[in-house]
PDB file of C-alpha atoms in Angstrom:
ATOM      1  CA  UNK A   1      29.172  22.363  28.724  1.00  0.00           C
ATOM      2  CA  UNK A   2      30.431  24.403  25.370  1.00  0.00           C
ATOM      3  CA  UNK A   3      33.854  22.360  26.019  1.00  0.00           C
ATOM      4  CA  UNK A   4      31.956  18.975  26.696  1.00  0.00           C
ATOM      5  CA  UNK A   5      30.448  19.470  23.082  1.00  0.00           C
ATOM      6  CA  UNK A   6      33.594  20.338  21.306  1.00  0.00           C
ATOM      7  CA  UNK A   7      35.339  17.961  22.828  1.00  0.00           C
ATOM      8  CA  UNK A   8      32.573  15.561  21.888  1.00  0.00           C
ATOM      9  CA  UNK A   9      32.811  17.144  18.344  1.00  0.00           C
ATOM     10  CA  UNK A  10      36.213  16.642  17.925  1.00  0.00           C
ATOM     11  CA  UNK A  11      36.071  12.816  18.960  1.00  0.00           C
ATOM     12  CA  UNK A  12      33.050  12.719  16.061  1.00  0.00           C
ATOM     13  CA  UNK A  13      35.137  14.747  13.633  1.00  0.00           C
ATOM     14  CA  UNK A  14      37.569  11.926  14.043  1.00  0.00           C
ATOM     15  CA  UNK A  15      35.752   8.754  14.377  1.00  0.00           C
ATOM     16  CA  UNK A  16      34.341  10.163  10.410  1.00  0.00           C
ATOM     17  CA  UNK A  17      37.802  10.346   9.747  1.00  0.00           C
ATOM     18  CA  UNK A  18      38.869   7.121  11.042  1.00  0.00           C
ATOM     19  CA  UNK A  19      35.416   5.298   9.104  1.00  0.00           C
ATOM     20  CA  UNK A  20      36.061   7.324   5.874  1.00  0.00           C
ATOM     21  CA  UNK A  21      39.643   5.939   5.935  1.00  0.00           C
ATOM     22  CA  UNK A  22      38.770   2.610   6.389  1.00  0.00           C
ATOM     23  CA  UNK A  23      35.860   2.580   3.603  1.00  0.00           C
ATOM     24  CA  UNK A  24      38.780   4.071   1.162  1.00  0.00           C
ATOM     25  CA  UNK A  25      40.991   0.975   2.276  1.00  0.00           C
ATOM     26  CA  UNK A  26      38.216  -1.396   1.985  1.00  0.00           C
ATOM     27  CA  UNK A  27      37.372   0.139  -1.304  1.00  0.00           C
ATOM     28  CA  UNK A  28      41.171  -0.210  -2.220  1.00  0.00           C
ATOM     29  CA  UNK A  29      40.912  -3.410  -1.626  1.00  0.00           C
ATOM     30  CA  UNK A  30      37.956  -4.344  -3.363  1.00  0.00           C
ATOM     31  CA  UNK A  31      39.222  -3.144  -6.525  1.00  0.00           C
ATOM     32  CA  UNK A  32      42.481  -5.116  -6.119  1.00  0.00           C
ATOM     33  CA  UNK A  33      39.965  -8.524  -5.150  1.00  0.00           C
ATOM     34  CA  UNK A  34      38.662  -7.301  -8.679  1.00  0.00           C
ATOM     35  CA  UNK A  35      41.655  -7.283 -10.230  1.00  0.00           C
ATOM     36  CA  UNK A  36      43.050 -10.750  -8.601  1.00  0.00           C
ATOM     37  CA  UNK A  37      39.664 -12.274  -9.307  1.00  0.00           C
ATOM     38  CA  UNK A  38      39.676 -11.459 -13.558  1.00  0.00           C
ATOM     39  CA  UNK A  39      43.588 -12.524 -13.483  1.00  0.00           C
ATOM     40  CA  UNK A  40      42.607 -15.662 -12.185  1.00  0.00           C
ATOM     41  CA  UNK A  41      39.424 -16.287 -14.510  1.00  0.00           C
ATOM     42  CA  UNK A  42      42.198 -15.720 -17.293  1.00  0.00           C
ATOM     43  CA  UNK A  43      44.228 -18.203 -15.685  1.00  0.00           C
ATOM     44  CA  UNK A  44      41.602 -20.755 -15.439  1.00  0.00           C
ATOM     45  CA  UNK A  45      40.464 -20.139 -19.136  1.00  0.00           C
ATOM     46  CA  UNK A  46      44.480 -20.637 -20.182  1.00  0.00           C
ATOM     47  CA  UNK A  47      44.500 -23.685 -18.258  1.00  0.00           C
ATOM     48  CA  UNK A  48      41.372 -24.922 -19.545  1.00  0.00           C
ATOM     49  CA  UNK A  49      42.778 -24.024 -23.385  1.00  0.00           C
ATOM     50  CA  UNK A  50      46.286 -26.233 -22.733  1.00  0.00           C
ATOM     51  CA  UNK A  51      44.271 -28.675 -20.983  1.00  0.00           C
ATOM     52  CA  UNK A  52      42.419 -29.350 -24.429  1.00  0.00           C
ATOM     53  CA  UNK A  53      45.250 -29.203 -26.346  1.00  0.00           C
ATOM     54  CA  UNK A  54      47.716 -31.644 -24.068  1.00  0.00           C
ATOM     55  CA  UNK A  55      45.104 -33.639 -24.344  1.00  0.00           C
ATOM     56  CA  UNK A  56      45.081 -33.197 -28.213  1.00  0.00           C
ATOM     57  CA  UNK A  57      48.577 -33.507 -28.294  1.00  0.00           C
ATOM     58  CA  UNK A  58      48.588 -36.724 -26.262  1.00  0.00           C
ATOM     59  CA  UNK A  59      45.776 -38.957 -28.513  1.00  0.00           C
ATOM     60  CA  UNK A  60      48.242 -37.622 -31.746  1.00  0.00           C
ATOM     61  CA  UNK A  61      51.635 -38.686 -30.117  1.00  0.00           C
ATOM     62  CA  UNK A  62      49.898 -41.808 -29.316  1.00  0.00           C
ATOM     63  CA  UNK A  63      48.571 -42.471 -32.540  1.00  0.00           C
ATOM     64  CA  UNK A  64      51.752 -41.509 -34.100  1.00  0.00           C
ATOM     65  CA  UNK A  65      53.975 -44.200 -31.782  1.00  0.00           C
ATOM     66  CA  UNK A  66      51.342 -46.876 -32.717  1.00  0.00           C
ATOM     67  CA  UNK A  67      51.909 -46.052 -36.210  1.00  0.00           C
ATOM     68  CA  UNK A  68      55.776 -46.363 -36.092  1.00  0.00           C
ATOM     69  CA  UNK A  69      55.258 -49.463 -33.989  1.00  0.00           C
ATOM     70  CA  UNK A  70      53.843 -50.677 -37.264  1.00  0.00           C
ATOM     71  CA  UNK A  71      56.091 -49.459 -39.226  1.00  0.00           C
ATOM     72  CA  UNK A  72      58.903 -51.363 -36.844  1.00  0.00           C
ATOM     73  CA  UNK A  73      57.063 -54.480 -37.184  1.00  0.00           C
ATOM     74  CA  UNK A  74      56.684 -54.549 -40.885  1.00  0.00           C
ATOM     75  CA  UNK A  75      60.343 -53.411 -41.061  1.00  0.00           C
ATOM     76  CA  UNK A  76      61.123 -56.247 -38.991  1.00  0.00           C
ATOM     77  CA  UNK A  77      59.192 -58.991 -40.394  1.00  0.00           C
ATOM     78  CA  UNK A  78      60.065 -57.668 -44.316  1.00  0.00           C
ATOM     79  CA  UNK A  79      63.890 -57.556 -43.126  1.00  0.00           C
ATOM     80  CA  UNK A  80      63.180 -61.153 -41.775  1.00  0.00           C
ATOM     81  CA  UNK A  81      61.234 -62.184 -45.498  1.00  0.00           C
ATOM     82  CA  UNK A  82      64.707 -60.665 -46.812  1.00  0.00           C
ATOM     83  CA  UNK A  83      66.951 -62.474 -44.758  1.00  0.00           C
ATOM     84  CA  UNK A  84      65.570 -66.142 -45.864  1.00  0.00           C
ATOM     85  CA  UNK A  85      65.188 -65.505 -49.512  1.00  0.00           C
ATOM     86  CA  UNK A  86      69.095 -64.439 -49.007  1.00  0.00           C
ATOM     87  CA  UNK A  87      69.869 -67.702 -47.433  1.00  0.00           C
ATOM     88  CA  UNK A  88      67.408 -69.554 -50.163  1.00  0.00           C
ATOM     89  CA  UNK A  89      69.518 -67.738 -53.057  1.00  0.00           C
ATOM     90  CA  UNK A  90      72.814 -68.639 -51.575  1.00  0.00           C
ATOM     91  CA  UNK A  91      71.753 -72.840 -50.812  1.00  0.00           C
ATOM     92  CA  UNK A  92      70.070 -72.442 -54.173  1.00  0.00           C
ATOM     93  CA  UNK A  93      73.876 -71.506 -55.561  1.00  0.00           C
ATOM     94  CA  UNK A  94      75.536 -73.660 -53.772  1.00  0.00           C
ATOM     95  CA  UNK A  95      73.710 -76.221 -54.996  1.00  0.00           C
ATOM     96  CA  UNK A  96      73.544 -75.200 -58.339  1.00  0.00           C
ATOM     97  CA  UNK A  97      77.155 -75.023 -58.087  1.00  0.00           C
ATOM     98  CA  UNK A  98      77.539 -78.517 -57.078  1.00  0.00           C
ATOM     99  CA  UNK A  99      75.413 -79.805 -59.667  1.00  0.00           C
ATOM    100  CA  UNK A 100      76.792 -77.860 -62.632  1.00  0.00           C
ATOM    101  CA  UNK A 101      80.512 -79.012 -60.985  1.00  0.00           C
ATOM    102  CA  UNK A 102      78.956 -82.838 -61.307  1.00  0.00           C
ATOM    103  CA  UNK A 103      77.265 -82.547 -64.890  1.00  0.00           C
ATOM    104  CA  UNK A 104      80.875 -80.889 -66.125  1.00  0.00           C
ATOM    105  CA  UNK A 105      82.322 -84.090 -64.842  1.00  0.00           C
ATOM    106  CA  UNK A 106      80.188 -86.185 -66.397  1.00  0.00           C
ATOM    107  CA  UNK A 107      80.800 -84.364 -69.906  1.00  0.00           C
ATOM    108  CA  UNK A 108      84.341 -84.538 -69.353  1.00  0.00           C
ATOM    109  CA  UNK A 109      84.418 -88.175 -68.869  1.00  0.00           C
ATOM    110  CA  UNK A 110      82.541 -88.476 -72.073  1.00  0.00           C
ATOM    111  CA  UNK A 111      79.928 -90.887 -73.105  1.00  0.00           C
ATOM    112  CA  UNK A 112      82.025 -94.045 -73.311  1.00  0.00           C
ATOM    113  CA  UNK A 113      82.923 -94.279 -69.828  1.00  0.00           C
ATOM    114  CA  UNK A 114      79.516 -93.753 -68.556  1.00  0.00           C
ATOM    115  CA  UNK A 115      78.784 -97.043 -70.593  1.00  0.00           C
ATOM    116  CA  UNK A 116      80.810 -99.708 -69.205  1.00  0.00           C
TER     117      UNK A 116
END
C-alpha cells in the first residue's frame, strides 16, 4: 500500500508540475496579450492622429487648387483682355497710318488742285 501512495504521490508531484508550468505559460502569455494590446492602442491613436491631419491636408490642397484655378482663369481671361487691345492698337495704326498717308497727299497736292 506504501508503494500505491508513492506512486500516487509521484503522479501528484507531477500533475503540480505539469499545472504550475502551464499557469507560467499562460501567464507568459498574458503579459505578451498586454504588450500586443498597448502596441495596438498606439497604433490606433497614430492612425486616428494622420487620419485628422490627411484630412487637414486634403480640405488645404483643395482649397489651394481652387485658388490657382482662379488664378488660371483670371490669367486667361486678362491674357485674352491683352490680346484684343493688341489687335485694337495695331488696326488703330494701321489706320492711322492710312489716314496720315491720305492727309500727306492731300497737302502735297496743295490747295489749288483740291479746287477745281
Amino acid at each position: 500500500m506504501s508503494q500505491q501512495g508513492a506512486t500516487l504521490q509521484t503522479y501528484n508531484n507531477e500533475l503540480v508540475k505539469c499545472i504550475e508550468d502551464l499557469c507560467a505559460k499562460r501567464d507568459e502569455l498574458h503579459k505578451q496579450i498586454l504588450l500586443e494590446d498597448e502596441e495596438k492602442m498606439k497604433i490606433q491613436n497614430d492612425i486616428t492622429i494622420l487620419t485628422e491631419r490627411l484630412a487637414r491636408i486634403n480640405e488645404s490642397l483643395a482649397r489651394k487648387i481652387q485658388m490657382r484655378n482662379d488664378f488660371d482663369k483670371t490669367i486667361a481671361e486678362t491674357e485674352s483682355a491683352y490680346n484684343k487691345i493688341l489687335e485694337s492698337s495695331q488696326t488703330l495704326l494701321h489706320v492711322l497710318k492710312r489716314e496720315s498717308g491720305n492727309l500727306n497727299a492731300k497737302i502735297s497736292e496743295g490747295p489749288e488742285s483740291s479746287g477745281t
